[in-house]
GROMACS .gro file of C-alpha atoms in nm:
model
  246
    1MET     CA    1   9.355  10.390  11.793
    2LEU     CA    2   9.571  10.194  11.547
    3ASP     CA    3   9.858  10.102  11.776
    4GLY     CA    4  10.050   9.801  11.649
    5LYS     CA    5   9.874   9.793  11.313
    6ILE     CA    6  10.059   9.755  10.984
    7ALA     CA    7   9.918   9.984  10.714
    8VAL     CA    8  10.003   9.981  10.344
    9VAL     CA    9   9.921  10.301  10.154
   10THR     CA   10   9.974  10.301   9.778
   11GLY     CA   11  10.060  10.624   9.602
   12ALA     CA   12  10.163  10.775   9.934
   13SER     CA   13  10.443  11.006   9.825
   14ARG     CA   14  10.224  11.312   9.770
   15GLY     CA   15   9.879  11.469   9.794
   16ILE     CA   16   9.601  11.268   9.951
   17GLY     CA   17   9.821  10.960   9.984
   18SER     CA   18  10.084  11.136  10.192
   19ALA     CA   19   9.813  11.286  10.415
   20ILE     CA   20   9.671  10.937  10.469
   21ALA     CA   21  10.014  10.798  10.556
   22ARG     CA   22  10.075  11.075  10.809
   23LYS     CA   23   9.730  11.036  10.966
   24LEU     CA   24   9.758  10.658  11.008
   25ALA     CA   25  10.102  10.705  11.163
   26ASP     CA   26   9.957  10.968  11.399
   27GLU     CA   27   9.704  10.706  11.508
   28GLY     CA   28   9.983  10.460  11.592
   29ALA     CA   29  10.016  10.244  11.281
   30THR     CA   30  10.343  10.147  11.118
   31VAL     CA   31  10.302  10.276  10.763
   32VAL     CA   32  10.438  10.127  10.443
   33ILE     CA   33  10.471  10.421  10.204
   34ASN     CA   34  10.435  10.294   9.849
   35TYR     CA   35  10.548  10.503   9.554
   36ASN     CA   36  10.624  10.451   9.186
   37GLY     CA   37  10.755  10.789   9.072
   38SER     CA   38  10.951  10.995   9.323
   39GLU     CA   39  11.161  10.817   9.583
   40GLU     CA   40  11.273  11.157   9.713
   41ARG     CA   41  10.917  11.261   9.796
   42ALA     CA   42  10.838  10.925   9.951
   43ASN     CA   43  11.144  10.953  10.174
   44ALA     CA   44  11.037  11.305  10.273
   45VAL     CA   45  10.703  11.167  10.397
   46LYS     CA   46  10.891  10.895  10.584
   47ALA     CA   47  11.123  11.152  10.745
   48GLU     CA   48  10.827  11.362  10.853
   49ILE     CA   49  10.660  11.062  11.016
   50GLU     CA   50  10.980  10.947  11.186
   51GLY     CA   51  11.043  11.303  11.302
   52LYS     CA   52  10.739  11.266  11.525
   53GLY     CA   53  10.867  10.939  11.670
   54GLN     CA   54  10.644  10.723  11.451
   55LYS     CA   55  10.729  10.433  11.222
   56ALA     CA   56  10.734  10.418  10.844
   57VAL     CA   57  10.915  10.242  10.561
   58VAL     CA   58  10.931  10.321  10.189
   59ARG     CA   59  10.869  10.058   9.921
   60LYS     CA   60  10.855  10.105   9.543
   61CYS     CA   61  10.595   9.924   9.333
   62ASP     CA   62  10.405   9.991   9.014
   63VAL     CA   63  10.061   9.874   9.120
   64SER     CA   64   9.955   9.824   8.758
   65ASP     CA   65  10.202   9.534   8.737
   66PHE     CA   66  10.057   9.208   8.870
   67ALA     CA   67  10.390   9.036   8.945
   68SER     CA   68  10.539   9.346   9.107
   69CYS     CA   69  10.239   9.369   9.341
   70GLU     CA   70  10.282   9.009   9.445
   71THR     CA   71  10.648   9.072   9.529
   72PHE     CA   72  10.561   9.397   9.708
   73ILE     CA   73  10.286   9.254   9.927
   74GLN     CA   74  10.475   8.935  10.006
   75GLY     CA   75  10.774   9.148  10.106
   76VAL     CA   76  10.561   9.346  10.351
   77ILE     CA   77  10.423   9.024  10.502
   78LYS     CA   78  10.771   8.877  10.533
   79GLU     CA   79  10.900   9.192  10.702
   80PHE     CA   80  10.613   9.259  10.941
   81GLY     CA   81  10.428   8.928  10.963
   82ARG     CA   82  10.088   9.080  10.884
   83ILE     CA   83   9.891   9.347  10.700
   84ASP     CA   84   9.609   9.508  10.893
   85ILE     CA   85   9.517   9.800  10.669
   86LEU     CA   86   9.539   9.838  10.292
   87VAL     CA   87   9.463  10.176  10.137
   88ASN     CA   88   9.445  10.172   9.758
   89ASN     CA   89   9.515  10.534   9.679
   90ALA     CA   90   9.749  10.516   9.378
   91GLY     CA   91   9.591  10.673   9.073
   92ILE     CA   92   9.661  10.864   8.754
   93THR     CA   93   9.466  11.079   8.507
   94ARG     CA   94   9.492  11.103   8.130
   95ASP     CA   95   9.207  11.343   8.058
   96GLY     CA   96   9.068  11.407   7.713
   97LEU     CA   97   8.751  11.402   7.511
   98LEU     CA   98   8.632  11.053   7.429
   99MET     CA   99   8.652  11.100   7.052
  100LYS     CA  100   9.018  11.197   7.079
  101MET     CA  101   9.121  10.959   7.358
  102SER     CA  102   9.383  10.701   7.265
  103GLU     CA  103   9.352  10.338   7.363
  104GLU     CA  104   9.678  10.376   7.554
  105ASP     CA  105   9.542  10.661   7.766
  106PHE     CA  106   9.229  10.462   7.843
  107ASP     CA  107   9.421  10.147   7.931
  108GLN     CA  108   9.683  10.318   8.146
  109VAL     CA  109   9.422  10.478   8.369
  110LEU     CA  110   9.229  10.154   8.418
  111ASP     CA  111   9.549   9.954   8.470
  112THR     CA  112   9.661  10.179   8.756
  113ASN     CA  113   9.336  10.294   8.915
  114LEU     CA  114   9.127   9.979   8.887
  115LYS     CA  115   9.355   9.684   8.819
  116GLY     CA  116   9.607   9.825   9.068
  117ALA     CA  117   9.347   9.797   9.343
  118PHE     CA  118   9.258   9.445   9.230
  119HIS     CA  119   9.624   9.343   9.235
  120THR     CA  120   9.698   9.457   9.590
  121ILE     CA  121   9.367   9.327   9.728
  122ARG     CA  122   9.425   8.988   9.568
  123PHE     CA  123   9.756   8.937   9.746
  124ALA     CA  124   9.690   9.121  10.073
  125SER     CA  125   9.354   8.953  10.129
  126ARG     CA  126   9.519   8.612  10.158
  127GLN     CA  127   9.708   8.730  10.463
  128MET     CA  128   9.400   8.902  10.604
  129LEU     CA  129   9.201   8.580  10.562
  130ARG     CA  130   9.463   8.396  10.767
  131GLN     CA  131   9.445   8.669  11.030
  132LYS     CA  132   9.064   8.673  11.018
  133SER     CA  133   9.083   9.052  11.026
  134GLY     CA  134   9.165   9.346  10.805
  135ARG     CA  135   9.058   9.682  10.670
  136ILE     CA  136   9.065   9.762  10.299
  137ILE     CA  137   8.989  10.117  10.188
  138ASN     CA  138   8.977  10.198   9.816
  139MET     CA  139   8.997  10.549   9.677
  140ALA     CA  140   8.709  10.607   9.437
  141SER     CA  141   8.584  10.952   9.329
  142VAL     CA  142   8.263  11.146   9.290
  143VAL     CA  143   8.342  11.125   8.919
  144GLY     CA  144   8.291  10.749   8.944
  145VAL     CA  145   7.937  10.818   9.066
  146SER     CA  146   7.830  11.117   8.857
  147GLY     CA  147   8.061  11.101   8.556
  148ASN     CA  148   8.251  11.397   8.412
  149ALA     CA  149   8.304  11.520   8.058
  150GLY     CA  150   8.662  11.470   7.943
  151GLN     CA  151   8.727  11.193   8.196
  152ALA     CA  152   8.567  10.884   8.047
  153ASN     CA  153   8.869  10.671   8.138
  154TYR     CA  154   8.900  10.811   8.492
  155ALA     CA  155   8.526  10.789   8.560
  156ALA     CA  156   8.516  10.432   8.433
  157SER     CA  157   8.811  10.334   8.652
  158LYS     CA  158   8.657  10.486   8.965
  159ALA     CA  159   8.313  10.338   8.896
  160GLY     CA  160   8.496  10.008   8.865
  161VAL     CA  161   8.662  10.064   9.202
  162ILE     CA  162   8.317  10.104   9.357
  163GLY     CA  163   8.199   9.776   9.203
  164LEU     CA  164   8.520   9.603   9.311
  165THR     CA  165   8.470   9.735   9.664
  166LYS     CA  166   8.114   9.605   9.693
  167ALA     CA  167   8.193   9.262   9.550
  168THR     CA  168   8.506   9.217   9.760
  169ALA     CA  169   8.322   9.327  10.075
  170LYS     CA  170   8.075   9.042  10.029
  171GLU     CA  171   8.350   8.788   9.963
  172LEU     CA  172   8.561   8.878  10.267
  173ALA     CA  173   8.305   8.975  10.531
  174SER     CA  174   8.275   8.629  10.685
  175ARG     CA  175   8.640   8.650  10.794
  176GLY     CA  176   8.608   8.983  10.969
  177ILE     CA  177   8.753   9.187  10.682
  178THR     CA  178   8.579   9.511  10.587
  179VAL     CA  179   8.612   9.673  10.245
  180ASN     CA  180   8.494  10.028  10.184
  181ALA     CA  181   8.553  10.308   9.935
  182ILE     CA  182   8.594  10.681   9.975
  183ALA     CA  183   8.476  10.915   9.699
  184PRO     CA  184   8.656  11.249   9.730
  185GLY     CA  185   8.524  11.555   9.553
  186PHE     CA  186   8.745  11.852   9.473
  187ILE     CA  187   9.041  11.838   9.710
  188GLU     CA  188   9.325  12.091   9.713
  189THR     CA  189   9.618  11.896   9.569
  190GLU     CA  190   9.869  11.936   9.286
  191MET     CA  191   9.602  11.804   9.049
  192THR     CA  192   9.362  12.088   9.131
  193ALA     CA  193   9.635  12.351   9.168
  194VAL     CA  194   9.673  12.368   8.790
  195LEU     CA  195   9.314  12.489   8.749
  196SER     CA  196   9.265  12.857   8.675
  197ASP     CA  197   9.114  13.082   8.941
  198LYS     CA  198   8.805  13.119   8.724
  199VAL     CA  199   8.754  12.744   8.707
  200LYS     CA  200   8.818  12.708   9.079
  201GLU     CA  201   8.560  12.973   9.160
  202ALA     CA  202   8.302  12.818   8.929
  203THR     CA  203   8.365  12.476   9.077
  204ALA     CA  204   8.346  12.596   9.437
  205ALA     CA  205   8.012  12.758   9.357
  206GLN     CA  206   7.872  12.412   9.280
  207ILE     CA  207   7.980  12.274   9.618
  208PRO     CA  208   7.718  12.324   9.892
  209LEU     CA  209   7.988  12.386  10.154
  210GLY     CA  210   8.138  12.641   9.916
  211THR     CA  211   8.503  12.536   9.922
  212PHE     CA  212   8.747  12.269   9.814
  213GLY     CA  213   8.839  12.004  10.068
  214GLN     CA  214   9.182  11.938  10.214
  215PRO     CA  215   9.379  11.612  10.189
  216GLU     CA  216   9.339  11.580  10.564
  217ASP     CA  217   8.961  11.560  10.522
  218VAL     CA  218   9.005  11.242  10.321
  219ALA     CA  219   9.274  11.111  10.556
  220ASN     CA  220   9.043  11.151  10.856
  221ALA     CA  221   8.777  10.943  10.681
  222VAL     CA  222   9.032  10.673  10.602
  223ALA     CA  223   9.146  10.661  10.965
  224PHE     CA  224   8.787  10.614  11.078
  225LEU     CA  225   8.720  10.329  10.834
  226ALA     CA  226   9.049  10.168  10.937
  227SER     CA  227   8.957  10.176  11.305
  228ASP     CA  228   8.760   9.938  11.526
  229GLU     CA  229   8.490  10.205  11.545
  230ALA     CA  230   8.399  10.116  11.185
  231ARG     CA  231   8.390   9.740  11.244
  232TYR     CA  232   8.025   9.711  11.131
  233ILE     CA  233   8.065   9.916  10.814
  234THR     CA  234   8.149   9.737  10.490
  235GLY     CA  235   8.070   9.763  10.120
  236GLN     CA  236   8.000  10.135  10.151
  237VAL     CA  237   8.106  10.443   9.956
  238LEU     CA  238   8.174  10.744  10.178
  239HIS     CA  239   8.158  11.077   9.995
  240VAL     CA  240   8.404  11.340  10.112
  241ASP     CA  241   8.294  11.614   9.877
  242GLY     CA  242   8.131  11.900  10.064
  243GLY     CA  243   7.789  11.788   9.946
  244LEU     CA  244   7.877  11.804   9.574
  245VAL     CA  245   7.712  11.470   9.492
  246CYS     CA  246   7.416  11.396   9.716
   0.00000   0.00000   0.00000
């Protein structure tokens, strides 16, 4: 479905990002695995992909850094000649009650989650405009739609991602570039693994489907939006949340 496509996935060394990288590779894309923290984990994802006869490379970049993103994206274009799919998945949390939240914790979350998406889109979109084609998928969150106590910074960043998605979709549509967002709910990752069983049970009880999602559920949605089957879908927010936010 994605044979010959070049896909960049930020924050792809673990969790949802690694699942997305594996899924796009399964569909035939050559995947650029971006990481900022653990090179070892990024290389493990690469090895897994290559073990199935698929193609992947690992590239480090702090997406919150404007200049680093320019170098990163230009390097991908120089190496592969194009970028067909950009998945902005890199994200961090610095949870805390608003009255106790530091300016640093607020800024760091917005710099990575929101400005990071802006940075990569700004540079990748130039190449996509020349190609007159491209798929951009931004990772939002149900928290960016409904809000969540103790996550003012995270909710603000993800609501911003939704606004960025809708504005960018309108700017780029005339050149055949689609821009969509995915809003995951509670997905079983390292971030949710730290929750107590009591909290997990209480949370699952609020989800109509009654269970947490898997990283692969999000990855499958990304693969669809990246495909030609989604060519007439842009500016949308797809909830992958078991019905949590309807």
